[in-house]
Amino acid sequence: MAFARTCSVALVGVEGVVVEVQADLEPGVAAFTLVGLPDKSLTESKDRVRAAVVNSGAAWPQKKLTVGLSPASVPKSGSGFDLAVAAAVLGAAERIDPRVVADIVMIGELGLDGRVRPVRGVLPAVLAAADAGYEQVVVPECAAAEASLVPGVSVLGVRSLRQLIAILADEPVPDEEQDEQGRPDPLLAGLRVPGTGAATGIHSAGTAHDHGHDLADVVGQTSARTAVEVAAAGGHHLFLEGPPGAGKTMLAERLPAILPRLGRQESLEVTAVHSVAGLLPPGKPLIDVAPYCAPHHSATMQALVGGGQGIARPGAVSLSHRGVLFLDETPEFNSQALDALRQPLEAGHVVIARSAGVVRFPAKFLMVLAANPCPCGRFSQRDDLCECPPSVIRRYQARLSGPLLDRVDLRVEVDRITRTELTAVGARGESTAAVADRVRAARERAVERLAGTPWCTNSEVPGRELRSRWYAVPGAMDEAERNLERGVLTARGLDRVLRVAWTVADLVGHDRPDATDVALALQLRTGVPRGVPMAIGALT
C-alpha cells in the first residue's frame, strides 16, 4: 500500500480551515474515488487532475486510488484543491518524495495541460494556513504577490504542474513558454470572476482616491459638506435628503477620498473579502484605500447582506467593509432589504445561516443614504412646486423605517442650488485635500483619546462608556437632554448626539465638547436650526 498526504484550505466565508488531502493506492481495478464532502466543482477535479498529470509528463497510477479530504465533516467547494490532490497522488505513486509534500499547503486549480490557474480567496487561505502553523505555501504564480502579504510564510509561485514536480523532486525546472506580447495572460482570468457582484456598483478599490472627484466641485451645500466631513472624521452614518440635481450623489462619491488610508490590518481584512468575492484587481494585491460600493435600488437582500446558493457569498455590506456603502434613491429599495441592514449597522458583521453552513462576514462600513423628499422630488417647505398629494408623500417617506433612521447619526437636507451660486466665479469650496487633512487630524485625536480601548472612532464607542468616562463640558448637554424629555430624541439618539459632538470637538481642536459643538451635533441629527455656524472652519 502506498500513501501520501499534503494540505490545502477550505474557505467558509472569509475564514479558512486547513484540509489534509490524503491519497491511497491499493492493488485492484484502476479507479479514482474522491471522498470528504466535495461539491460538484471539486468532484470534477478527478478528470482535471488526471489530464494535468499525464500532460505534465508523469505516469498516472493504474491502481485503485482513493483521495480523502479531512476533516470530512467540513463542506468543501471550489477548484482550489486540484494542486494538492495532484501532489498527493504523485507522492503516493512515489514520483515525488511523500515526506516533502506532507507539511506544504497547496492552493490552485489545474488546467488540462498542467498549467496552474489562480482561484478566489488566496489571501484568506494563506492567512488560515499561517494561523495553523504552516510555513510553506504553494500558489499559482500570478497570485504569489497576494499570498506574500502574509508575514512568516514562505510562498512558492508556480506556473505549471511540471515546474512543481521538478522543484519537489530536485530536478531542473523547465521553462514555460511565455504568452505573446500584448495579449492578456489567460491565467489572470481566475483572479476576477466575471459577473460576481455585478449589481453591487463597486468602484475599483485601487482608484478610490480619484483626483477627478474633488469636493471643491460641489457648489454651495455648506451644511451637507459639513455633514460629510463629520461623517468621515467619526465614522457616522449619513442621510442626505433633497431634490434631484442638488448634489447628493456628488457628495457621496467624494466621501471615500477624504477617509484616511487603511492600516495594515484593515487592508488585509478588505483584501480578503474582495479576494473571496473574485473582485480583487489582478495588478493590485493589497487594497489600502477605502472601498466604495453603490448597489442599484433593485438589489435583493442577498445582494446587500450576502447569501446565495450553497456557501454564502459576501454582499454589498461586506464589500464596503472599512469603506462607504452608498444607497441612492433609498426609498426605492425593497423595505425588507433595508431593514436587514439594522443588525450589521450595530454589530459590524453579518452572520448568514444556510443549509450548507453558517458564515460570518465583516461589515463595518459607513452608510450614506440619499433620497428625494417625494416621488416627484420637488417637495419643499419653502416653495410650492410639488404636485404630489400629502398621502403619497407620507407613504413615500415612510418607506424608510424609524428603527433604520434611528441608527443614522447625521440627517441633512440638501437644498436646491440657486442660479447665483451656480454661476458665481471663484466661489469654490474647500478641496478634498484640505478636508482630508482635517479629517486625518481629527481621527488621530480620537485614537489618542481612545488608546487602550478596542475602539478607534467615536461612532464605535458605546453610549455607557461616553457617559461614564468621556464627559462634555458641564451644561453642554442640557438642550439635548430636554429634547430627550420632549420625545424628539430617543435614548440611542442622545448617545449618538454625544458621539457626533465629540467628532465636532476633534475637528475644531477642543479638548471636550462644549455647548456649540453639541448644538451643531443636534442640528446635524434633527435638522432643526440651532443658530450655530455650519462650516467647521467657522468654529475653529
Coordinates of C-alpha atoms in Angstrom, one line a residue:
M1 CA 0.0 0.0 0.0
A2 CA 1.3 3.5 -1.0
F3 CA 0.2 6.6 0.9
A4 CA 0.9 10.3 0.8
R5 CA -0.6 13.4 2.2
T6 CA -0.4 17.2 1.7
C7 CA -2.6 20.1 2.7
S8 CA -5.0 22.7 1.3
V9 CA -7.5 25.1 2.6
A10 CA -11.3 25.1 2.6
L11 CA -12.9 28.6 2.8
V12 CA -16.1 29.2 4.9
G13 CA -16.9 32.8 4.2
V14 CA -13.6 34.7 4.7
E15 CA -12.3 32.2 7.2
G16 CA -10.2 29.2 6.2
V17 CA -10.0 25.6 7.5
V18 CA -6.8 23.7 6.8
V19 CA -7.7 20.4 5.0
E20 CA -5.5 17.4 4.8
V21 CA -5.5 15.8 1.4
Q22 CA -4.7 12.1 1.6
A23 CA -4.0 9.8 -1.3
D24 CA -4.0 6.0 -1.0
L25 CA -3.0 3.5 -3.7
E26 CA -4.0 -0.2 -3.5
P27 CA -3.8 -3.1 -5.9
G28 CA -7.0 -3.6 -7.9
V29 CA -9.1 -2.3 -10.8
A30 CA -8.0 1.2 -11.8
A31 CA -10.5 3.7 -10.2
F32 CA -10.4 7.2 -8.7
T33 CA -12.6 7.9 -5.7
L34 CA -12.8 11.3 -4.0
V35 CA -14.4 11.5 -0.5
G36 CA -14.8 14.2 2.1
L37 CA -18.0 16.2 1.3
P38 CA -16.8 17.6 -2.0
D39 CA -19.2 19.7 -4.1
K40 CA -19.7 19.4 -7.9
S41 CA -16.8 21.5 -9.0
L42 CA -14.5 19.6 -6.6
T43 CA -15.8 16.2 -7.8
E44 CA -14.9 17.2 -11.3
S45 CA -11.3 17.6 -10.2
K46 CA -10.7 13.9 -10.8
D47 CA -10.7 14.4 -14.6
R48 CA -8.8 17.7 -14.4
V49 CA -6.0 16.2 -12.2
R50 CA -5.7 13.0 -14.3
A51 CA -5.3 15.0 -17.5
A52 CA -2.9 17.5 -15.9
V53 CA -0.7 14.8 -14.5
V54 CA -0.5 12.9 -17.9
N55 CA 0.1 16.1 -19.9
S56 CA 2.9 17.1 -17.4
G57 CA 4.9 14.0 -18.4
A58 CA 4.2 11.9 -15.3
A59 CA 2.6 8.5 -15.3
W60 CA -0.9 8.1 -13.9
P61 CA -1.0 5.1 -11.4
Q62 CA -3.1 2.3 -12.8
K63 CA -4.3 1.1 -9.4
K64 CA -7.3 1.7 -7.1
L65 CA -6.9 5.3 -6.0
T66 CA -8.7 6.9 -3.0
V67 CA -8.3 10.6 -2.2
G68 CA -9.7 11.7 1.1
L69 CA -10.3 15.3 2.3
S70 CA -10.1 15.6 6.1
P71 CA -11.9 16.7 8.2
A72 CA -14.7 15.1 6.3
S73 CA -17.3 17.0 8.3
V74 CA -16.4 20.3 6.6
P75 CA -18.1 21.0 3.3
K76 CA -15.5 21.7 0.6
S77 CA -16.2 23.6 -2.6
G78 CA -14.2 25.1 -5.5
S79 CA -11.4 24.0 -7.7
G80 CA -8.6 25.2 -5.4
F81 CA -7.8 21.6 -4.2
D82 CA -6.6 20.4 -7.6
L83 CA -2.9 21.2 -6.9
A84 CA -3.0 19.4 -3.6
V85 CA -4.8 16.4 -5.0
A86 CA -2.2 16.1 -7.8
A87 CA 0.7 16.4 -5.4
A88 CA -0.8 13.7 -3.0
V89 CA -1.4 11.3 -5.9
L90 CA 2.2 11.8 -7.2
G91 CA 3.5 11.3 -3.7
A92 CA 1.6 8.0 -3.3
A93 CA 2.9 6.9 -6.7
E94 CA 6.5 7.8 -5.5
R95 CA 7.0 10.2 -8.4
I96 CA 8.0 12.7 -5.6
D97 CA 9.0 12.1 -2.0
P98 CA 5.9 11.9 0.2
R99 CA 7.8 13.4 3.1
V100 CA 8.5 16.6 1.1
V101 CA 4.8 17.4 0.5
A102 CA 3.5 16.4 3.9
D103 CA 3.8 19.9 5.5
I104 CA 3.2 22.1 2.5
V105 CA -0.1 23.9 1.8
M106 CA -1.1 23.9 -1.8
I107 CA -3.8 26.1 -3.4
G108 CA -4.6 26.3 -7.1
E109 CA -6.7 25.0 -10.0
L110 CA -5.2 22.8 -12.7
G111 CA -5.8 23.1 -16.4
L112 CA -5.9 20.1 -18.6
D113 CA -2.5 21.0 -19.9
G114 CA -1.0 21.2 -16.5
R115 CA -1.0 24.9 -16.0
V116 CA -1.8 26.2 -12.6
R117 CA -4.7 28.7 -12.6
P118 CA -5.5 31.1 -9.7
V119 CA -8.6 30.8 -7.6
R120 CA -10.5 33.2 -5.4
G121 CA -9.6 33.6 -1.7
V122 CA -5.9 33.1 -1.8
L123 CA -5.2 35.7 0.9
P124 CA -7.7 34.3 3.5
A125 CA -6.5 30.8 2.7
V126 CA -2.9 31.7 3.3
L127 CA -3.9 33.5 6.5
A128 CA -5.6 30.3 7.7
A129 CA -2.5 28.3 6.9
A130 CA -0.3 30.7 8.8
D131 CA -2.6 30.6 11.8
A132 CA -2.4 26.8 11.8
G133 CA 1.4 26.9 12.0
Y134 CA 2.3 26.1 8.4
E135 CA 5.3 27.8 6.9
Q136 CA 5.4 26.8 3.3
V137 CA 2.6 27.5 0.7
V138 CA 2.4 26.8 -3.0
V139 CA 0.1 29.0 -5.0
P140 CA -0.2 30.0 -8.7
E141 CA 2.5 32.3 -9.9
C142 CA 0.1 35.2 -10.7
A143 CA -1.3 35.0 -7.1
A144 CA 2.1 34.9 -5.4
A145 CA 2.1 38.6 -4.6
E146 CA -1.3 38.3 -2.9
A147 CA -0.1 35.3 -0.8
S148 CA 3.1 37.1 0.1
L149 CA 1.1 39.7 2.1
V150 CA 1.0 37.2 5.0
P151 CA 4.2 37.5 7.1
G152 CA 6.1 34.5 8.3
V153 CA 5.1 32.2 5.3
S154 CA 7.4 31.1 2.5
V155 CA 5.5 31.4 -0.7
L156 CA 6.3 29.4 -3.9
G157 CA 4.6 30.6 -7.1
V158 CA 4.4 28.0 -9.9
R159 CA 3.1 28.4 -13.4
S160 CA 2.6 24.7 -14.2
L161 CA 2.5 21.3 -12.5
R162 CA 5.7 20.4 -14.4
Q163 CA 7.5 23.1 -12.6
L164 CA 6.2 21.9 -9.2
I165 CA 7.2 18.3 -9.8
A166 CA 10.7 19.4 -10.8
I167 CA 11.1 21.6 -7.7
L168 CA 9.8 18.9 -5.3
A169 CA 11.9 16.2 -7.0
D170 CA 15.0 18.4 -7.1
E171 CA 15.2 18.2 -10.9
P172 CA 16.0 21.0 -13.4
V173 CA 13.0 23.3 -13.6
P174 CA 11.6 23.6 -17.1
D175 CA 11.0 27.0 -18.7
E176 CA 7.3 27.7 -19.6
E177 CA 6.5 29.3 -22.9
Q178 CA 5.6 33.0 -22.5
D179 CA 2.4 34.3 -24.0
E180 CA 2.6 36.7 -26.9
Q181 CA 3.3 40.2 -26.1
G182 CA 0.3 42.5 -25.9
R183 CA -2.1 39.6 -25.3
P184 CA -3.7 39.2 -21.8
D185 CA -2.5 36.4 -19.7
P186 CA -5.3 33.8 -19.7
L187 CA -4.3 32.7 -16.2
L188 CA -5.3 36.1 -14.8
A189 CA -8.9 35.4 -15.6
G190 CA -9.3 33.4 -12.4
L191 CA -8.5 36.4 -10.2
R192 CA -11.6 38.3 -11.2
V193 CA -14.7 36.3 -11.8
P194 CA -16.9 37.9 -14.4
G195 CA -20.4 38.8 -13.2
T196 CA -19.6 38.4 -9.5
G197 CA -21.2 41.3 -7.6
A198 CA -22.5 42.8 -10.9
A199 CA -25.3 44.6 -9.0
T200 CA -23.2 46.0 -6.3
G201 CA -21.8 49.0 -8.2
I202 CA -18.3 48.6 -6.8
H203 CA -15.7 51.2 -7.9
S204 CA -12.2 49.9 -8.4
A205 CA -10.7 49.8 -5.0
G206 CA -7.3 50.9 -6.4
T207 CA -8.8 54.1 -7.7
A208 CA -11.0 55.1 -4.7
H209 CA -8.9 58.3 -4.3
D210 CA -9.9 59.6 -7.7
H211 CA -8.4 63.0 -8.4
G212 CA -11.2 63.7 -10.8
H213 CA -13.7 63.9 -7.9
D214 CA -12.9 66.9 -5.8
L215 CA -15.1 68.4 -3.0
A216 CA -14.4 71.8 -4.5
D217 CA -16.6 70.8 -7.4
V218 CA -19.7 70.8 -5.2
V219 CA -21.4 74.2 -5.4
G220 CA -22.8 75.6 -2.1
Q221 CA -24.3 73.0 0.2
T222 CA -22.4 74.2 3.3
S223 CA -24.5 72.0 5.7
A224 CA -24.1 68.9 3.5
R225 CA -20.3 69.4 3.2
T226 CA -20.0 69.7 6.9
A227 CA -22.0 66.6 7.4
V228 CA -19.8 64.7 5.0
E229 CA -16.7 65.9 6.9
V230 CA -18.1 64.9 10.3
A231 CA -19.2 61.5 8.9
A232 CA -15.7 60.8 7.6
A233 CA -14.0 62.0 10.8
G234 CA -16.1 60.0 13.2
G235 CA -17.4 57.1 11.0
H236 CA -21.0 58.3 11.4
H237 CA -23.8 57.2 9.1
L238 CA -25.3 59.9 6.9
F239 CA -28.7 60.6 5.4
L240 CA -29.0 63.2 2.6
E241 CA -32.5 64.4 1.5
G242 CA -33.1 66.8 -1.2
P243 CA -34.4 67.4 -4.7
P244 CA -32.8 65.8 -7.8
G245 CA -29.7 67.5 -9.1
A246 CA -28.8 69.1 -5.8
G247 CA -25.5 67.2 -5.4
K248 CA -26.3 64.2 -3.2
T249 CA -24.5 61.7 -5.4
M250 CA -21.6 64.1 -5.9
L251 CA -21.1 64.4 -2.2
A252 CA -21.3 60.6 -1.6
E253 CA -18.8 59.9 -4.4
R254 CA -16.3 62.3 -2.9
L255 CA -16.6 60.8 0.6
P256 CA -14.1 57.9 0.2
A257 CA -11.4 60.3 -0.9
I258 CA -11.4 62.2 2.4
L259 CA -11.3 59.0 4.5
P260 CA -7.8 58.1 5.9
R261 CA -5.9 55.3 4.1
L262 CA -6.4 51.9 5.6
G263 CA -3.9 50.4 8.1
R264 CA -2.2 47.1 7.6
Q265 CA -4.7 45.0 9.4
E266 CA -7.7 46.9 7.8
S267 CA -6.1 46.4 4.4
L268 CA -5.8 42.7 4.9
E269 CA -9.5 42.4 6.0
V270 CA -10.7 44.3 3.0
T271 CA -8.4 42.4 0.6
A272 CA -9.6 39.1 2.0
V273 CA -13.3 39.9 1.4
H274 CA -12.6 41.1 -2.2
S275 CA -10.4 38.1 -2.9
V276 CA -13.2 35.7 -1.8
A277 CA -15.7 37.6 -3.9
G278 CA -13.5 37.5 -7.0
L279 CA -13.2 41.3 -7.2
L280 CA -9.5 41.7 -6.5
P281 CA -7.8 43.6 -9.3
P282 CA -5.0 41.4 -10.8
G283 CA -2.4 44.1 -10.5
K284 CA -3.4 45.3 -7.0
P285 CA -2.8 42.5 -4.5
L286 CA -3.4 44.8 -1.5
I287 CA -6.3 47.2 -1.1
D288 CA -5.1 50.1 1.0
V289 CA -7.8 52.7 0.3
A290 CA -11.4 52.8 1.5
P291 CA -13.7 50.8 -0.9
Y292 CA -16.9 52.4 -2.3
C293 CA -20.0 50.3 -3.1
A294 CA -23.2 51.8 -4.6
P295 CA -25.7 49.0 -5.4
H296 CA -28.7 49.7 -7.6
H297 CA -32.0 50.1 -5.9
S298 CA -33.2 46.8 -7.5
A299 CA -30.6 44.8 -5.5
T300 CA -32.1 41.9 -3.5
M301 CA -31.5 41.2 0.2
Q302 CA -28.9 38.6 -0.8
A303 CA -27.0 41.2 -2.9
L304 CA -27.0 43.6 0.1
V305 CA -26.2 41.4 3.1
G306 CA -24.8 38.3 1.3
G307 CA -26.1 34.9 0.6
G308 CA -26.7 32.8 -2.5
Q309 CA -27.0 29.0 -3.1
G310 CA -24.6 26.7 -1.2
I311 CA -21.9 28.5 0.8
A312 CA -23.0 32.2 1.2
R313 CA -21.1 34.9 -0.8
P314 CA -20.3 38.4 0.6
G315 CA -22.8 41.1 -0.1
A316 CA -22.6 44.8 -0.6
V317 CA -22.3 45.5 3.2
S318 CA -19.1 43.3 3.3
L319 CA -17.7 44.5 0.0
S320 CA -17.9 48.1 1.5
H321 CA -16.2 46.9 4.8
R322 CA -13.9 49.8 6.0
G323 CA -15.4 51.9 3.3
V324 CA -18.6 53.6 2.1
L325 CA -21.9 52.0 1.2
F326 CA -24.0 54.4 -0.8
L327 CA -27.7 53.7 -1.3
D328 CA -29.0 56.2 -3.8
E329 CA -32.8 56.5 -4.2
T330 CA -33.1 54.7 -0.9
P331 CA -37.0 54.7 -0.7
E332 CA -36.9 52.6 -4.0
F333 CA -35.1 49.8 -2.3
N334 CA -37.0 46.8 -1.0
S335 CA -38.1 47.6 2.6
Q336 CA -37.1 44.2 3.8
A337 CA -33.7 44.5 2.3
L338 CA -33.2 47.9 4.0
D339 CA -34.3 46.6 7.4
A340 CA -31.9 43.7 7.0
L341 CA -29.1 46.4 7.4
R342 CA -30.0 47.1 11.0
Q343 CA -28.0 44.2 12.5
P344 CA -24.8 44.8 10.6
L345 CA -25.0 48.5 11.4
E346 CA -24.9 47.7 15.1
A347 CA -22.7 44.6 15.2
G348 CA -20.1 45.5 12.5
H349 CA -20.5 42.0 10.9
V350 CA -23.2 39.8 9.3
V351 CA -23.9 36.2 10.1
I352 CA -25.6 34.2 7.3
A353 CA -27.1 30.8 8.0
R354 CA -27.6 28.4 5.1
S355 CA -28.1 24.6 4.8
A356 CA -24.5 24.3 3.7
G357 CA -23.2 26.1 6.8
V358 CA -23.0 29.3 8.8
V359 CA -20.6 32.0 7.6
R360 CA -19.6 35.3 9.2
F361 CA -18.5 38.3 7.0
P362 CA -17.1 41.6 8.3
A363 CA -19.4 44.5 7.7
K364 CA -18.1 47.6 9.4
F365 CA -19.0 50.3 6.9
L366 CA -20.0 53.9 6.7
M367 CA -23.5 54.1 5.2
V368 CA -24.8 57.0 3.2
L369 CA -28.5 57.2 2.3
A370 CA -29.8 59.6 -0.4
A371 CA -33.5 60.2 -1.1
N372 CA -35.8 62.7 -2.7
P373 CA -38.4 64.3 -0.4
C374 CA -41.3 62.9 -2.5
P375 CA -41.9 60.9 -5.7
C376 CA -41.6 63.9 -8.0
G377 CA -38.7 65.3 -5.9
R378 CA -39.9 68.9 -5.7
F379 CA -41.5 68.9 -2.2
S380 CA -40.1 71.7 0.0
Q381 CA -41.1 73.8 2.9
R382 CA -40.2 77.0 1.2
D383 CA -42.0 76.7 -2.2
D384 CA -45.0 75.0 -3.7
L385 CA -43.6 73.2 -6.7
C386 CA -44.6 69.7 -5.7
E387 CA -47.8 68.1 -7.2
C388 CA -47.8 65.0 -5.0
P389 CA -50.8 64.6 -2.7
P390 CA -49.9 64.6 1.0
S391 CA -50.9 61.0 1.4
V392 CA -48.4 60.0 -1.3
I393 CA -45.6 62.0 0.3
R394 CA -46.3 60.3 3.7
R395 CA -46.2 56.8 2.1
Y396 CA -43.0 57.6 0.2
Q397 CA -41.2 58.9 3.3
A398 CA -42.5 56.0 5.4
R399 CA -40.6 53.5 3.2
L400 CA -37.6 54.3 5.4
S401 CA -38.4 52.7 8.8
G402 CA -37.9 54.5 12.0
P403 CA -35.5 51.9 13.5
L404 CA -33.2 52.2 10.5
L405 CA -33.2 56.0 10.5
D406 CA -32.6 56.0 14.3
R407 CA -29.2 54.3 13.5
V408 CA -28.2 57.2 11.2
D409 CA -26.3 59.9 13.1
L410 CA -26.5 62.7 10.6
R411 CA -29.5 63.9 8.7
V412 CA -29.1 66.8 6.4
E413 CA -31.5 68.5 3.9
V414 CA -29.7 69.3 0.7
D415 CA -31.1 72.5 -0.7
R416 CA -31.8 73.3 -4.3
I417 CA -28.9 75.2 -6.0
T418 CA -29.7 78.8 -7.0
R419 CA -28.6 80.4 -10.2
T420 CA -26.3 82.8 -8.3
E421 CA -24.4 80.0 -6.6
L422 CA -24.1 78.0 -9.8
T423 CA -22.8 80.9 -11.9
A424 CA -20.6 82.6 -9.3
V425 CA -16.9 82.9 -10.3
G426 CA -14.2 81.9 -7.9
A427 CA -16.7 80.7 -5.2
R428 CA -15.3 77.1 -5.0
G429 CA -15.4 75.4 -1.6
E430 CA -12.5 73.7 0.2
S431 CA -10.7 71.0 -1.8
T432 CA -10.7 67.3 -0.9
A433 CA -7.0 67.6 0.2
A434 CA -7.8 70.3 2.8
V435 CA -10.8 68.4 4.2
A436 CA -8.9 65.1 4.2
D437 CA -6.1 66.7 6.3
R438 CA -8.6 67.9 8.9
V439 CA -10.3 64.5 9.0
R440 CA -7.0 62.8 9.5
A441 CA -6.0 65.1 12.4
A442 CA -9.4 64.5 14.0
R443 CA -9.0 60.8 13.8
E444 CA -5.6 61.0 15.3
R445 CA -7.0 62.9 18.3
A446 CA -9.7 60.2 18.7
V447 CA -7.2 57.4 18.5
E448 CA -5.0 59.1 21.1
R449 CA -8.0 59.6 23.5
L450 CA -9.3 56.0 23.0
A451 CA -5.9 54.4 23.4
G452 CA -6.1 51.2 25.4
T453 CA -9.7 50.5 24.3
P454 CA -11.0 48.3 21.5
W455 CA -12.4 51.4 19.7
C456 CA -10.7 53.7 17.1
T457 CA -13.5 56.1 16.1
N458 CA -16.2 58.0 18.0
S459 CA -19.0 56.1 16.3
E460 CA -17.8 52.8 17.8
V461 CA -17.8 53.9 21.5
P462 CA -20.8 52.6 23.4
G463 CA -23.1 55.2 25.0
R464 CA -22.5 54.0 28.5
E465 CA -18.7 54.5 28.1
L466 CA -19.2 58.0 26.8
R467 CA -21.5 58.9 29.6
S468 CA -19.2 57.5 32.3
R469 CA -15.6 58.2 31.0
W470 CA -15.7 61.0 28.5
Y471 CA -17.8 63.9 29.6
A472 CA -18.9 67.0 27.7
V473 CA -18.4 70.5 29.3
P474 CA -20.8 70.9 32.2
G475 CA -24.2 72.1 30.9
A476 CA -23.3 71.4 27.3
M477 CA -25.8 68.5 27.0
D478 CA -28.7 70.4 28.6
E479 CA -30.5 71.1 25.3
A480 CA -30.0 67.6 24.1
E481 CA -31.5 66.2 27.3
R482 CA -34.5 68.4 27.0
N483 CA -35.0 67.0 23.5
L484 CA -35.0 63.6 25.0
E485 CA -37.7 64.5 27.5
R486 CA -39.9 66.0 24.8
G487 CA -39.5 62.8 22.7
V488 CA -37.6 64.5 19.9
L489 CA -34.6 62.1 20.6
T490 CA -34.5 58.5 21.8
A491 CA -32.0 57.2 24.3
R492 CA -30.0 55.9 21.3
G493 CA -30.3 59.3 19.6
L494 CA -29.0 61.1 22.7
D495 CA -25.9 58.8 22.7
R496 CA -25.4 59.5 19.0
V497 CA -25.6 63.2 19.6
L498 CA -22.8 62.9 22.1
R499 CA -20.7 60.9 19.7
V500 CA -21.2 63.5 16.9
A501 CA -20.3 66.2 19.4
W502 CA -17.0 64.5 20.2
T503 CA -16.3 64.3 16.5
V504 CA -17.0 68.0 16.0
A505 CA -14.7 68.8 19.0
D506 CA -12.0 66.7 17.4
L507 CA -12.4 68.6 14.1
V508 CA -12.2 72.0 15.7
G509 CA -9.5 71.1 18.3
H510 CA -11.5 71.2 21.5
D511 CA -10.5 69.0 24.5
R512 CA -14.1 68.4 25.3
P513 CA -17.4 69.1 23.5
D514 CA -18.9 72.5 24.5
A515 CA -22.4 73.9 24.0
T516 CA -21.6 75.0 20.4
D517 CA -20.3 71.5 19.5
V518 CA -23.4 69.9 20.9
A519 CA -25.7 72.4 19.2
L520 CA -24.1 71.6 15.8
A521 CA -24.4 67.9 16.6
L522 CA -28.1 68.4 17.4
Q523 CA -28.7 70.3 14.2
L524 CA -27.0 67.6 12.1
R525 CA -29.1 65.0 14.0
T526 CA -32.5 66.6 13.9
G527 CA -32.3 69.1 11.1
V528 CA -33.7 71.8 13.3
P529 CA -31.6 75.1 13.1
R530 CA -29.8 75.8 16.4
G531 CA -28.2 79.2 15.4
V532 CA -24.6 77.9 15.1
P533 CA -22.3 78.2 12.0
M534 CA -22.5 75.1 9.8
A535 CA -18.9 75.4 8.5
I536 CA -16.3 73.6 10.5
G537 CA -13.8 76.4 9.7
A538 CA -16.1 78.9 11.4
L539 CA -16.0 77.1 14.7
T540 CA -12.2 76.9 15.0

